[in-house]
mmCIF file of C-alpha atoms in Angstrom:
data_model
loop_
_atom_site.group_PDB
_atom_site.id
_atom_site.type_symbol
_atom_site.label_atom_id
_atom_site.label_comp_id
_atom_site.label_asym_id
_atom_site.label_seq_id
_atom_site.Cartn_x
_atom_site.Cartn_y
_atom_site.Cartn_z
ATOM 1 C CA UNK A 1 -7.990 -12.902 24.030
ATOM 2 C CA UNK A 2 -7.279 -11.010 20.826
ATOM 3 C CA UNK A 3 -10.570 -9.112 20.617
ATOM 4 C CA UNK A 4 -11.998 -8.515 17.150
ATOM 5 C CA UNK A 5 -9.824 -10.195 14.533
ATOM 6 C CA UNK A 6 -10.032 -9.609 10.814
ATOM 7 C CA UNK A 7 -8.310 -12.230 8.660
ATOM 8 C CA UNK A 8 -7.619 -10.731 5.240
ATOM 9 C CA UNK A 9 -6.726 -12.452 1.991
ATOM 10 C CA UNK A 10 -7.256 -12.136 -1.749
ATOM 11 C CA UNK A 11 -8.628 -14.578 -4.286
ATOM 12 C CA UNK A 12 -5.429 -14.401 -6.353
ATOM 13 C CA UNK A 13 -4.480 -18.067 -6.110
ATOM 14 C CA UNK A 14 -5.968 -20.540 -3.641
ATOM 15 C CA UNK A 15 -3.111 -20.636 -1.117
ATOM 16 C CA UNK A 16 -3.829 -17.238 0.410
ATOM 17 C CA UNK A 17 -7.502 -18.123 0.923
ATOM 18 C CA UNK A 18 -6.746 -21.560 2.400
ATOM 19 C CA UNK A 19 -4.250 -20.100 4.849
ATOM 20 C CA UNK A 20 -6.772 -17.455 5.911
ATOM 21 C CA UNK A 21 -9.520 -20.077 6.320
ATOM 22 C CA UNK A 22 -7.212 -22.187 8.509
ATOM 23 C CA UNK A 23 -6.293 -19.189 10.675
ATOM 24 C CA UNK A 24 -9.945 -18.215 11.079
ATOM 25 C CA UNK A 25 -10.872 -21.791 12.021
ATOM 26 C CA UNK A 26 -8.031 -22.084 14.552
ATOM 27 C CA UNK A 27 -8.976 -18.792 16.210
ATOM 28 C CA UNK A 28 -12.609 -19.927 16.497
ATOM 29 C CA UNK A 29 -11.862 -23.450 17.759
ATOM 30 C CA UNK A 30 -9.380 -22.218 20.358
ATOM 31 C CA UNK A 31 -11.568 -19.293 21.405
ATOM 32 C CA UNK A 32 -8.716 -16.834 20.928
ATOM 33 C CA UNK A 33 -10.828 -13.954 19.625
ATOM 34 C CA UNK A 34 -14.089 -12.404 20.744
ATOM 35 C CA UNK A 35 -15.032 -12.153 17.068
ATOM 36 C CA UNK A 36 -13.259 -13.323 13.933
ATOM 37 C CA UNK A 37 -14.103 -12.695 10.312
ATOM 38 C CA UNK A 38 -12.292 -13.716 7.118
ATOM 39 C CA UNK A 39 -12.606 -11.412 4.109
ATOM 40 C CA UNK A 40 -11.310 -11.414 0.565
ATOM 41 C CA UNK A 41 -10.358 -7.747 0.111
ATOM 42 C CA UNK A 42 -10.917 -8.036 -3.638
ATOM 43 C CA UNK A 43 -14.655 -8.232 -2.990
ATOM 44 C CA UNK A 44 -14.467 -4.558 -1.983
ATOM 45 C CA UNK A 45 -12.772 -3.444 -5.208
ATOM 46 C CA UNK A 46 -14.413 -2.560 -8.491
ATOM 47 C CA UNK A 47 -15.306 -5.439 -10.816
ATOM 48 C CA UNK A 48 -12.666 -4.660 -13.426
ATOM 49 C CA UNK A 49 -9.846 -4.497 -10.880
ATOM 50 C CA UNK A 50 -11.059 -7.675 -9.126
ATOM 51 C CA UNK A 51 -11.246 -9.627 -12.364
ATOM 52 C CA UNK A 52 -7.892 -8.433 -13.655
ATOM 53 C CA UNK A 53 -6.110 -8.930 -10.341
ATOM 54 C CA UNK A 54 -7.280 -12.487 -9.722
ATOM 55 C CA UNK A 55 -7.506 -13.715 -13.314
ATOM 56 C CA UNK A 56 -4.267 -12.115 -14.471
ATOM 57 C CA UNK A 57 -2.286 -13.952 -11.813
ATOM 58 C CA UNK A 58 -3.734 -17.354 -12.749
ATOM 59 C CA UNK A 59 -3.287 -16.646 -16.469
ATOM 60 C CA UNK A 60 0.345 -15.652 -15.958
ATOM 61 C CA UNK A 61 1.053 -18.784 -13.932
ATOM 62 C CA UNK A 62 -0.534 -21.026 -16.563
ATOM 63 C CA UNK A 63 0.266 -19.273 -19.836
ATOM 64 C CA UNK A 64 3.209 -16.923 -19.338
ATOM 65 C CA UNK A 65 5.288 -17.922 -16.318
ATOM 66 C CA UNK A 66 8.301 -16.114 -17.778
ATOM 67 C CA UNK A 67 6.364 -12.819 -17.628
ATOM 68 C CA UNK A 68 5.393 -13.540 -14.036
ATOM 69 C CA UNK A 69 9.048 -14.300 -13.314
ATOM 70 C CA UNK A 70 10.111 -11.000 -14.849
ATOM 71 C CA UNK A 71 7.536 -9.103 -12.779
ATOM 72 C CA UNK A 72 8.614 -10.969 -9.664
ATOM 73 C CA UNK A 73 12.267 -10.068 -10.268
ATOM 74 C CA UNK A 74 11.466 -6.476 -11.281
ATOM 75 C CA UNK A 75 9.458 -5.846 -8.128
ATOM 76 C CA UNK A 76 11.858 -7.735 -5.840
ATOM 77 C CA UNK A 77 13.713 -4.558 -4.897
ATOM 78 C CA UNK A 78 12.164 -2.925 -1.814
ATOM 79 C CA UNK A 79 10.506 0.377 -2.699
ATOM 80 C CA UNK A 80 10.499 -0.062 -6.490
ATOM 81 C CA UNK A 81 7.073 0.856 -7.883
ATOM 82 C CA UNK A 82 5.822 1.082 -4.306
ATOM 83 C CA UNK A 83 4.168 4.504 -4.502
ATOM 84 C CA UNK A 84 2.360 3.768 -7.760
ATOM 85 C CA UNK A 85 1.182 0.372 -6.514
ATOM 86 C CA UNK A 86 -0.057 1.764 -3.203
ATOM 87 C CA UNK A 87 -1.863 4.678 -4.849
ATOM 88 C CA UNK A 88 -3.601 2.254 -7.201
ATOM 89 C CA UNK A 89 -4.518 -0.015 -4.268
ATOM 90 C CA UNK A 90 -5.948 2.922 -2.300
ATOM 91 C CA UNK A 91 -8.147 4.034 -5.185
ATOM 92 C CA UNK A 92 -9.773 0.611 -5.201
ATOM 93 C CA UNK A 93 -10.383 0.256 -1.481
ATOM 94 C CA UNK A 94 -12.822 2.953 -0.351
ATOM 95 C CA UNK A 95 -15.557 0.349 0.392
ATOM 96 C CA UNK A 96 -13.014 -1.717 2.344
ATOM 97 C CA UNK A 97 -12.053 1.285 4.465
ATOM 98 C CA UNK A 98 -15.736 1.859 5.159
ATOM 99 C CA UNK A 99 -16.062 -1.756 6.343
ATOM 100 C CA UNK A 100 -13.023 -1.354 8.619
ATOM 101 C CA UNK A 101 -14.570 1.703 10.237
ATOM 102 C CA UNK A 102 -17.717 -0.304 11.021
ATOM 103 C CA UNK A 103 -16.053 -3.561 12.160
ATOM 104 C CA UNK A 104 -13.288 -1.810 14.152
ATOM 105 C CA UNK A 105 -10.839 -4.720 14.358
ATOM 106 C CA UNK A 106 -8.231 -4.970 17.096
ATOM 107 C CA UNK A 107 -6.033 -7.256 15.003
ATOM 108 C CA UNK A 108 -5.615 -7.684 11.243
ATOM 109 C CA UNK A 109 -3.987 -10.891 10.025
ATOM 110 C CA UNK A 110 -3.064 -10.703 6.340
ATOM 111 C CA UNK A 111 -2.252 -13.714 4.163
ATOM 112 C CA UNK A 112 -1.555 -11.613 1.062
ATOM 113 C CA UNK A 113 0.463 -8.442 0.529
ATOM 114 C CA UNK A 114 -2.449 -6.408 -0.900
ATOM 115 C CA UNK A 115 -4.438 -6.187 2.353
ATOM 116 C CA UNK A 116 -1.204 -5.820 4.295
ATOM 117 C CA UNK A 117 -0.262 -2.761 2.228
ATOM 118 C CA UNK A 118 -3.689 -1.243 2.762
ATOM 119 C CA UNK A 119 -3.626 -1.822 6.526
ATOM 120 C CA UNK A 120 -0.072 -0.475 6.735
ATOM 121 C CA UNK A 121 -1.027 2.667 4.817
ATOM 122 C CA UNK A 122 -4.106 3.239 7.008
ATOM 123 C CA UNK A 123 -1.944 2.860 10.116
ATOM 124 C CA UNK A 124 0.605 5.334 8.745
ATOM 125 C CA UNK A 125 -2.223 7.834 8.191
ATOM 126 C CA UNK A 126 -3.538 7.122 11.713
ATOM 127 C CA UNK A 127 -6.906 6.135 10.253
ATOM 128 C CA UNK A 128 -6.949 2.813 12.108
ATOM 129 C CA UNK A 129 -5.211 1.459 15.190
ATOM 130 C CA UNK A 130 -4.754 -2.288 14.885
ATOM 131 C CA UNK A 131 -2.047 -4.842 15.337
ATOM 132 C CA UNK A 132 -1.062 -5.868 11.820
ATOM 133 C CA UNK A 133 0.263 -9.405 11.398
ATOM 134 C CA UNK A 134 1.396 -10.797 8.058
ATOM 135 C CA UNK A 135 1.464 -14.517 7.346
ATOM 136 C CA UNK A 136 3.829 -15.052 4.424
ATOM 137 C CA UNK A 137 2.158 -17.792 2.408
ATOM 138 C CA UNK A 138 4.956 -18.091 -0.149
ATOM 139 C CA UNK A 139 8.008 -20.272 0.452
ATOM 140 C CA UNK A 140 10.225 -17.314 -0.291
ATOM 141 C CA UNK A 141 9.491 -13.758 0.677
ATOM 142 C CA UNK A 142 9.222 -11.016 -1.906
ATOM 143 C CA UNK A 143 9.775 -7.298 -1.337
ATOM 144 C CA UNK A 144 6.058 -6.743 -1.975
ATOM 145 C CA UNK A 145 5.413 -8.388 1.422
ATOM 146 C CA UNK A 146 7.332 -5.596 3.173
ATOM 147 C CA UNK A 147 5.132 -2.986 4.816
ATOM 148 C CA UNK A 148 6.506 -0.435 7.268
ATOM 149 C CA UNK A 149 3.621 -0.625 9.736
ATOM 150 C CA UNK A 150 3.544 -4.396 10.136
ATOM 151 C CA UNK A 151 3.811 -5.465 13.768
ATOM 152 C CA UNK A 152 4.626 -9.144 13.215
ATOM 153 C CA UNK A 153 5.535 -11.484 10.356
ATOM 154 C CA UNK A 154 4.894 -15.234 10.460
ATOM 155 C CA UNK A 155 6.837 -17.528 8.135
ATOM 156 C CA UNK A 156 7.037 -21.286 7.593
ATOM 157 C CA UNK A 157 10.764 -21.565 6.934
ATOM 158 C CA UNK A 158 13.895 -20.354 8.681
ATOM 159 C CA UNK A 159 15.235 -19.335 5.256
ATOM 160 C CA UNK A 160 12.280 -17.002 4.808
ATOM 161 C CA UNK A 161 13.003 -15.412 8.179
ATOM 162 C CA UNK A 162 16.642 -14.902 7.196
ATOM 163 C CA UNK A 163 15.538 -13.303 3.914
ATOM 164 C CA UNK A 164 13.107 -10.938 5.676
ATOM 165 C CA UNK A 165 15.825 -9.856 8.089
ATOM 166 C CA UNK A 166 18.217 -9.330 5.156
ATOM 167 C CA UNK A 167 15.554 -7.092 3.578
ATOM 168 C CA UNK A 168 15.569 -4.939 6.708
ATOM 169 C CA UNK A 169 12.797 -6.360 8.900
ATOM 170 C CA UNK A 170 13.891 -6.456 12.560
ATOM 171 C CA UNK A 171 14.413 -10.052 13.669
ATOM 172 C CA UNK A 172 12.106 -9.494 16.647
ATOM 173 C CA UNK A 173 9.210 -8.965 14.218
ATOM 174 C CA UNK A 174 9.643 -12.329 12.464
#
């Protein structure tokens, strides 16, 4: 039994939400958790950030894929822009941290890198003590998925595992 499980996603694209819904459903059906809850972490951010984060991604996919490609390549190097991105994420997540303190999860399962970064940062600051699992919902892994306080990564493809290991994740964690 996993105890209290929090499945975390974002509404930036439908894939992250669908994966989280499927994980939540499987945990419930199989009775693997005493309590399970799926949350979109963007609902805890301010309206401007939420709108920009989710809408900007869809707009870039549909109207400017070359810009999205440039951003993807630019941020593909582990550590690049990491401190700025994490600081910005933290500023937008005070309500989420408040929720975590009330729910007190034993396990966090993240289907998007935003909640994974937040959980990892909170673990590094010793503000929460949870197992942090990341389900990589993309076919290929991006450096933005890398978080130092992730306990386990789950991937769909062997190639993704190889890429994570090449990026420095211990094989035992994938």
